[in-house]
PDB file of C-alpha atoms in Angstrom:
ATOM      1  CA  GLN A   1       0.000   0.000   0.000  1.00  0.00           C
ATOM      2  CA  VAL A   2       1.380   3.365  -1.037  1.00  0.00           C
ATOM      3  CA  GLN A   3       1.566   5.939   1.726  1.00  0.00           C
ATOM      4  CA  LEU A   4       2.820   9.494   2.045  1.00  0.00           C
ATOM      5  CA  VAL A   5       3.024  10.741   5.619  1.00  0.00           C
ATOM      6  CA  GLU A   6       3.847  14.350   6.450  1.00  0.00           C
ATOM      7  CA  SER A   7       5.230  15.578   9.741  1.00  0.00           C
ATOM      8  CA  GLY A   8       6.795  18.675  11.251  1.00  0.00           C
ATOM      9  CA  GLY A   9       3.958  21.167  11.101  1.00  0.00           C
ATOM     10  CA  GLY A  10       3.075  23.386  14.009  1.00  0.00           C
ATOM     11  CA  LEU A  11       2.784  26.914  15.318  1.00  0.00           C
ATOM     12  CA  VAL A  12       5.563  29.425  14.799  1.00  0.00           C
ATOM     13  CA  GLN A  13       5.931  33.190  15.046  1.00  0.00           C
ATOM     14  CA  THR A  14       6.492  35.469  12.100  1.00  0.00           C
ATOM     15  CA  GLY A  15      10.094  35.242  10.968  1.00  0.00           C
ATOM     16  CA  GLY A  16      10.539  31.790  12.435  1.00  0.00           C
ATOM     17  CA  SER A  17      11.402  28.484  10.791  1.00  0.00           C
ATOM     18  CA  LEU A  18       9.862  25.054  10.433  1.00  0.00           C
ATOM     19  CA  GLY A  19      10.996  21.890   8.725  1.00  0.00           C
ATOM     20  CA  LEU A  20       8.491  19.527   7.150  1.00  0.00           C
ATOM     21  CA  SER A  21       9.141  15.906   6.254  1.00  0.00           C
ATOM     22  CA  CYS A  22       7.266  13.503   4.031  1.00  0.00           C
ATOM     23  CA  THR A  23       8.050   9.837   4.178  1.00  0.00           C
ATOM     24  CA  ALA A  24       6.924   7.717   1.257  1.00  0.00           C
ATOM     25  CA  SER A  25       6.489   3.999   1.696  1.00  0.00           C
ATOM     26  CA  GLY A  26       4.927   1.069  -0.065  1.00  0.00           C
ATOM     27  CA  ARG A  27       7.108   1.279  -3.120  1.00  0.00           C
ATOM     28  CA  SER A  28      10.290   2.963  -4.153  1.00  0.00           C
ATOM     29  CA  PHE A  29       9.705   6.629  -4.921  1.00  0.00           C
ATOM     30  CA  SER A  30      13.308   7.261  -5.760  1.00  0.00           C
ATOM     31  CA  ASN A  31      12.472   7.953  -9.416  1.00  0.00           C
ATOM     32  CA  TYR A  32       9.279   9.937  -8.733  1.00  0.00           C
ATOM     33  CA  VAL A  33       8.870  13.698  -8.790  1.00  0.00           C
ATOM     34  CA  MET A  34       7.975  14.799  -5.263  1.00  0.00           C
ATOM     35  CA  ALA A  35       6.313  18.064  -4.374  1.00  0.00           C
ATOM     36  CA  TRP A  36       4.753  20.194  -1.680  1.00  0.00           C
ATOM     37  CA  PHE A  37       1.456  21.990  -2.091  1.00  0.00           C
ATOM     38  CA  ARG A  38      -0.511  24.009   0.412  1.00  0.00           C
ATOM     39  CA  GLN A  39      -4.082  25.055   0.989  1.00  0.00           C
ATOM     40  CA  ALA A  40      -5.175  27.924   3.168  1.00  0.00           C
ATOM     41  CA  PRO A  41      -8.742  28.220   4.494  1.00  0.00           C
ATOM     42  CA  GLY A  42     -11.104  29.390   1.788  1.00  0.00           C
ATOM     43  CA  LYS A  43      -8.426  29.184  -0.902  1.00  0.00           C
ATOM     44  CA  GLU A  44      -7.488  26.720  -3.603  1.00  0.00           C
ATOM     45  CA  ARG A  45      -4.585  24.361  -3.219  1.00  0.00           C
ATOM     46  CA  GLU A  46      -1.395  25.902  -4.589  1.00  0.00           C
ATOM     47  CA  PHE A  47       2.010  24.681  -5.622  1.00  0.00           C
ATOM     48  CA  VAL A  48       4.928  25.345  -3.286  1.00  0.00           C
ATOM     49  CA  ALA A  49       7.944  23.403  -4.572  1.00  0.00           C
ATOM     50  CA  ALA A  50       8.935  20.217  -6.374  1.00  0.00           C
ATOM     51  CA  ILE A  51      12.024  18.096  -6.802  1.00  0.00           C
ATOM     52  CA  THR A  52      12.988  15.529  -9.405  1.00  0.00           C
ATOM     53  CA  TRP A  53      14.426  12.166  -8.525  1.00  0.00           C
ATOM     54  CA  SER A  54      17.990  13.391  -8.930  1.00  0.00           C
ATOM     55  CA  GLY A  55      17.364  16.751  -7.310  1.00  0.00           C
ATOM     56  CA  GLY A  56      18.517  18.386 -10.513  1.00  0.00           C
ATOM     57  CA  SER A  57      15.312  20.385 -10.949  1.00  0.00           C
ATOM     58  CA  THR A  58      13.646  22.181  -8.053  1.00  0.00           C
ATOM     59  CA  PRO A  59      10.978  24.599  -9.216  1.00  0.00           C
ATOM     60  CA  TYR A  60       9.528  26.903  -6.562  1.00  0.00           C
ATOM     61  CA  ALA A  61       6.516  29.125  -6.362  1.00  0.00           C
ATOM     62  CA  ASP A  62       7.524  32.768  -6.579  1.00  0.00           C
ATOM     63  CA  PHE A  63       6.174  33.541  -3.134  1.00  0.00           C
ATOM     64  CA  VAL A  64       8.612  31.109  -1.431  1.00  0.00           C
ATOM     65  CA  LYS A  65      11.778  31.673  -3.432  1.00  0.00           C
ATOM     66  CA  GLY A  66      14.700  32.419  -1.185  1.00  0.00           C
ATOM     67  CA  ARG A  67      12.781  31.344   1.922  1.00  0.00           C
ATOM     68  CA  PHE A  68      11.917  27.664   1.386  1.00  0.00           C
ATOM     69  CA  THR A  69      14.198  24.812   0.356  1.00  0.00           C
ATOM     70  CA  ILE A  70      13.081  21.410  -0.894  1.00  0.00           C
ATOM     71  CA  SER A  71      15.353  18.379  -0.704  1.00  0.00           C
ATOM     72  CA  ARG A  72      15.047  14.619  -0.723  1.00  0.00           C
ATOM     73  CA  ASP A  73      16.675  11.460   0.548  1.00  0.00           C
ATOM     74  CA  ASN A  74      16.225   8.466  -1.721  1.00  0.00           C
ATOM     75  CA  SER A  75      16.954   5.581   0.557  1.00  0.00           C
ATOM     76  CA  ARG A  76      17.202   2.191  -1.054  1.00  0.00           C
ATOM     77  CA  ASP A  77      16.487   0.482   2.255  1.00  0.00           C
ATOM     78  CA  ASN A  78      12.951  -0.671   2.950  1.00  0.00           C
ATOM     79  CA  ALA A  79      11.651   1.273  -0.052  1.00  0.00           C
ATOM     80  CA  LYS A  80      11.308   4.434   2.074  1.00  0.00           C
ATOM     81  CA  ASN A  81      12.071   7.803   0.618  1.00  0.00           C
ATOM     82  CA  THR A  82      11.812  11.164   2.320  1.00  0.00           C
ATOM     83  CA  VAL A  83      11.299  14.651   0.973  1.00  0.00           C
ATOM     84  CA  TYR A  84      11.870  17.730   3.100  1.00  0.00           C
ATOM     85  CA  LEU A  85      10.715  21.314   3.047  1.00  0.00           C
ATOM     86  CA  GLN A  86      12.758  23.750   5.111  1.00  0.00           C
ATOM     87  CA  MET A  87      10.767  26.925   5.641  1.00  0.00           C
ATOM     88  CA  ASN A  88      12.509  30.068   6.856  1.00  0.00           C
ATOM     89  CA  SER A  89      11.370  33.668   7.337  1.00  0.00           C
ATOM     90  CA  LEU A  90       7.796  32.499   7.706  1.00  0.00           C
ATOM     91  CA  LYS A  91       4.940  34.945   7.256  1.00  0.00           C
ATOM     92  CA  PRO A  92       1.325  34.810   8.418  1.00  0.00           C
ATOM     93  CA  GLU A  93       0.280  34.270   4.801  1.00  0.00           C
ATOM     94  CA  ASP A  94       2.207  30.975   4.843  1.00  0.00           C
ATOM     95  CA  THR A  95      -0.431  29.587   7.197  1.00  0.00           C
ATOM     96  CA  ALA A  96      -1.997  26.573   5.496  1.00  0.00           C
ATOM     97  CA  VAL A  97      -2.225  22.816   5.437  1.00  0.00           C
ATOM     98  CA  TYR A  98       0.852  21.547   3.611  1.00  0.00           C
ATOM     99  CA  TYR A  99       0.544  18.439   1.469  1.00  0.00           C
ATOM    100  CA  CYS A 100       3.174  16.116   0.086  1.00  0.00           C
ATOM    101  CA  ALA A 101       2.589  14.626  -3.361  1.00  0.00           C
ATOM    102  CA  ALA A 102       4.277  12.145  -5.695  1.00  0.00           C
ATOM    103  CA  ASP A 103       4.207  11.903  -9.484  1.00  0.00           C
ATOM    104  CA  ARG A 104       5.402   8.730 -11.175  1.00  0.00           C
ATOM    105  CA  THR A 105       6.067  10.461 -14.487  1.00  0.00           C
ATOM    106  CA  SER A 106       9.168   9.374 -16.348  1.00  0.00           C
ATOM    107  CA  SER A 107      12.087  11.732 -16.695  1.00  0.00           C
ATOM    108  CA  LEU A 108      11.249  12.043 -20.396  1.00  0.00           C
ATOM    109  CA  ASP A 109       7.851  13.584 -19.570  1.00  0.00           C
ATOM    110  CA  TYR A 110       8.998  15.815 -16.738  1.00  0.00           C
ATOM    111  CA  SER A 111       8.734  19.569 -17.000  1.00  0.00           C
ATOM    112  CA  ALA A 112       8.608  22.337 -14.446  1.00  0.00           C
ATOM    113  CA  VAL A 113       5.221  23.305 -15.866  1.00  0.00           C
ATOM    114  CA  ARG A 114       3.886  19.817 -15.222  1.00  0.00           C
ATOM    115  CA  ALA A 115       5.402  19.772 -11.739  1.00  0.00           C
ATOM    116  CA  ARG A 116       3.419  22.874 -10.759  1.00  0.00           C
ATOM    117  CA  ARG A 117       0.043  21.295 -11.523  1.00  0.00           C
ATOM    118  CA  ASP A 118      -1.668  19.330  -8.748  1.00  0.00           C
ATOM    119  CA  VAL A 119      -3.404  17.138 -11.319  1.00  0.00           C
ATOM    120  CA  SER A 120       0.011  15.746 -12.271  1.00  0.00           C
ATOM    121  CA  TYR A 121       0.307  13.890  -8.967  1.00  0.00           C
ATOM    122  CA  GLN A 122      -1.120  10.460  -8.278  1.00  0.00           C
ATOM    123  CA  TYR A 123      -0.293  10.128  -4.599  1.00  0.00           C
ATOM    124  CA  TRP A 124      -1.053  12.531  -1.759  1.00  0.00           C
ATOM    125  CA  GLY A 125      -0.456  12.687   1.952  1.00  0.00           C
ATOM    126  CA  GLN A 126      -3.017  13.713   4.548  1.00  0.00           C
ATOM    127  CA  GLY A 127      -1.433  17.085   5.162  1.00  0.00           C
ATOM    128  CA  THR A 128       0.175  18.855   8.103  1.00  0.00           C
ATOM    129  CA  GLN A 129      -0.951  22.186   9.543  1.00  0.00           C
ATOM    130  CA  VAL A 130       1.439  25.113   9.570  1.00  0.00           C
ATOM    131  CA  THR A 131       0.319  28.201  11.464  1.00  0.00           C
ATOM    132  CA  VAL A 132       2.341  31.406  11.516  1.00  0.00           C
ATOM    133  CA  SER A 133       1.294  33.924  14.136  1.00  0.00           C
ATOM    134  CA  SER A 134       1.773  37.648  13.658  1.00  0.00           C
TER     135      SER A 134
END
């Protein structure tokens, strides 16, 4: 059974930092595109960042550039892979539920445009709440 499990959310003050993790299990995700999306109350889900299997492409949403960093650890043991999102200089507008997602597209079909679309992803986690207080 394929599972994506996020962790690391919480409450932080403006200007603070949080690190999110997403552990994928059930199959090897080492060659999948992994991404983070977020959804604030009353708003549509939006792209945050993505990372290819090699880490060679890491598109970011404009509103997080320079503040957030996506990375991944493709462990070959137990078919578990982890993707991270380090969030610095957090703002109240970053408050949202953050979701991890995985896309099994081949490297031949990958594009940054595709990576920004939530419909490109087949697997989703349950989400973790991030709240930034002013």
